[in-house]
């Protein structure tokens, strides 16, 4: 392995990188195992209400004999239990999380405060518009900012996540073709697309047709030409795509799809790379979903909640889900209105409103200029890291990357038998969350790395060195250390096969539980 | 500007130099000029943290919040409940807030175990065997429930009770429109009247209690569904589950619900959490929507947790998946689990009992007012509909002037009920508040 000289990023006084691995190496009981009959935490306010019995209030055939089997714990034990659980979990606030496609950037604390203001949290979603002017204005202003960022005409803020945004966008596509009197059956998707794309296509009642990627890792234009016809409702694309590459033929792609009467859908999971540099609307996209939990710093919450607004070109505005918050220019009041040919509601209320408030605060804090710098440094970090691991991994699609890149550990596997999975687990011991593995599907032993803009150059360099170290080590020890990893975590390598074979999906008090379940308490 | 980026100018220069580039702009040099944005974004420049918070405060001040502003009797699917101090304290822990989906189990045992406990408690609430790790909200859970039933029965007709929340019915229409054939079962005196011939039904969807607060005959709905070869999907109120027989024990095959009452503020409607549980049936392995946490062991045979049965999910099954859900509502699910553990069985029962007592008392006080009548006759628990003399909207407006959110106007949703208001009373309302409300209500009718 040859190495390029690295630039000097760490000065004599500071600029050190640090990222800590999790603690919490003790066994942790299930909350039910802490339960003791009769123990309690709860109390309720004094209301002075008459104290009727349950039998006075509930018809006998509806009244349960017993309340649901919940655990009975003291507040002290509950707090200790949950706090110990948190110590068994890695997070962005602990260190770097270069999980490709997920944009695990630091989430400013400002947004936590903004989304817990009582005047926002205390509003009931069915309150009349006169009582919710502040919320409606916030949503209208967020919509406006998102439209300026994407170059679109209007947006719905209802979808709760990216996948729900995709389905919304595809239903808009459907409504458009239906209204034009030419229903279609197929949606084109590159073979590198995220799994939610084809799943959403099916839910929207369309068939997925895969478009192959070419040798550059971009949409194969010749293949696209043969696939586009008047039965194609549209093409779903991420740009930059899931290889982290910008689809440089986007103008031609848009022309081909539009000439056949199709619409162009933008999966905005990778919007972080192009803020202020390129707008989906200017590339010809008609429908754009955004993952506010990626680009706009809504924290992932261990898997959600996020928010997946969908912005559209002018010709699709009349189909947007309702009700939509809007400013009535006559009265200068904010109202909720449903567009004339609306596809209907997507969410029970107005979307993940408090998550939307976080994104609003993030956009206001960064501003247009700040967002552009976000994109530039996200790309800079990824480009730097990719160059630094050029000699460590294969780079099957070696075009200039945007905010992330996909390396292949196939070279390491060939030389040492160590898989991408093993390297990922070994990286944990080095203090970093692993990259996304085995996605996109078109890359063998894929490692998809997205450092994000919030990691300092020193941290990015430290990641590069960690990759180098673990591969060098694997070459030396034949992969023994990687295959044994991770050993610094609360549990060692987890048996996924057994989980699926012997399903245990909830706690039960039965005696037949595995011996593993009866680990002696560290207190005994 | 630039709050989010740690890089100094010198560091940026060093990195660009390493890459052989002259400027940040060069990072985008391969992108065709035709699509490049000249001159940056037309979005206001960045502001200092305190300035942004001042703006947020100003927006918040333009609301009249139901909690902390008005005295509220609004329910209709979103409820004001006490939020024990442990819930915000624990759910704001950044290990929960700032972690991703637990794809790396060794780094994610905290979130995984919290979700496993959540799944266990959701099963207990509904009397069912398998709960997933959350869906977006009650509406999305209802959609997924019907999709599951359609996949499991290989049929496409779904009967939906008219007493399922109108927003949920609309979301179901929007999201299943291209694939399912939806039929509405009408109401007779506040309860669902299922047709005798359900045809080739995949599912029946009933709410318990329903949107008008009424107690439906879930066992009867289950019998009808099963006789027709369909699944019963019950949208069950998880607070009411403290008193009512579980929908699982009444025969429901799938339970869906809204977990907001457990630890989540009203927040203008989100983020909430869609509860989803079902029986341990063969369709689980293939068609259960959403993520699922399972117990297993690590390499040292210690108990551990991991996302399981992922071959059902979109990232493996792609176009063949029955659900597209990826990101869910984990943090809200964890909040619900913490709140439920804090309540325990007896606290949950007490909570439901207090809601029911408050509602009984409030209903009695309001029914003393001349001209106020029950809008339907079926028994209710803690939410109920009253008919008002004259338009409900006017009454509610007058109540708002006096500081009350007096409920929700049913006219736009159930015109057949005439002028009617839907009221919910939770454990948060005191007798004194209700007495004042009742006298204000009486004045508002004059
Ligand atoms: C490229 C891409 N598209 C779509 C999605 C789906 O978004 P969500 O998880 O918010 O539903 C993701 C995220 O997981 C993604 O990375």
mmCIF file of C-alpha atoms and ligand atoms in Angstrom, chain A residues 100-102 161-164 166 194 196-197 238 242 267 269-270 289 291 293-294 439, chain B residues 100 136 291 324-327, ligand 1:
data_model
loop_
_atom_site.group_PDB
_atom_site.id
_atom_site.type_symbol
_atom_site.label_atom_id
_atom_site.label_comp_id
_atom_site.label_asym_id
_atom_site.label_seq_id
_atom_site.Cartn_x
_atom_site.Cartn_y
_atom_site.Cartn_z
ATOM 1 C CA UNK A 100 -23.500 7.453 3.772
ATOM 2 C CA UNK A 101 -26.866 8.653 2.457
ATOM 3 C CA UNK A 102 -27.960 9.575 5.985
ATOM 4 C CA UNK A 161 -40.430 11.234 6.223
ATOM 5 C CA UNK A 162 -38.660 10.775 2.926
ATOM 6 C CA UNK A 163 -40.541 7.635 1.962
ATOM 7 C CA UNK A 164 -43.882 9.286 2.611
ATOM 8 C CA UNK A 166 -41.863 9.819 -2.301
ATOM 9 C CA UNK A 194 -32.580 3.627 -2.504
ATOM 10 C CA UNK A 196 -37.804 3.245 -0.706
ATOM 11 C CA UNK A 197 -37.997 4.448 -4.329
ATOM 12 C CA UNK A 238 -31.241 11.460 -6.781
ATOM 13 C CA UNK A 242 -26.355 7.289 -4.333
ATOM 14 C CA UNK A 267 -35.212 12.230 -4.311
ATOM 15 C CA UNK A 269 -31.913 12.707 0.288
ATOM 16 C CA UNK A 270 -28.682 14.110 -1.141
ATOM 17 C CA UNK A 289 -38.881 15.637 -1.821
ATOM 18 C CA UNK A 291 -35.348 14.871 3.980
ATOM 19 C CA UNK A 293 -33.770 15.060 8.907
ATOM 20 C CA UNK A 294 -30.747 14.995 6.669
ATOM 21 C CA UNK A 439 -25.476 0.011 -0.510
ATOM 22 C CA UNK B 100 -29.546 7.057 13.461
ATOM 23 C CA UNK B 136 -45.636 7.880 11.480
ATOM 24 C CA UNK B 291 -39.067 -2.006 11.589
ATOM 25 C CA UNK B 324 -42.117 1.760 1.952
ATOM 26 C CA UNK B 325 -41.548 2.961 5.509
ATOM 27 C CA UNK B 326 -37.939 3.557 6.446
ATOM 28 C CA UNK B 327 -37.494 6.456 8.887
HETATM 29 C C1 LIG C 1 -31.427 8.127 -1.123
HETATM 30 C C2 LIG C 1 -32.541 8.001 -0.130
HETATM 31 N N1 LIG C 1 -33.820 8.077 -0.550
HETATM 32 C C3 LIG C 1 -34.857 7.966 0.307
HETATM 33 C C4 LIG C 1 -34.663 7.754 1.658
HETATM 34 C C5 LIG C 1 -35.867 7.530 2.533
HETATM 35 O O1 LIG C 1 -36.057 8.532 3.474
HETATM 36 P P1 LIG C 1 -36.780 8.239 4.861
HETATM 37 O O2 LIG C 1 -35.916 7.303 5.623
HETATM 38 O O3 LIG C 1 -36.881 9.568 5.497
HETATM 39 O O4 LIG C 1 -38.107 7.661 4.589
HETATM 40 C C6 LIG C 1 -33.348 7.691 2.139
HETATM 41 C C7 LIG C 1 -33.055 7.553 3.581
HETATM 42 O O5 LIG C 1 -33.004 6.600 4.233
HETATM 43 C C8 LIG C 1 -32.268 7.804 1.231
HETATM 44 O O6 LIG C 1 -31.011 7.713 1.664
#
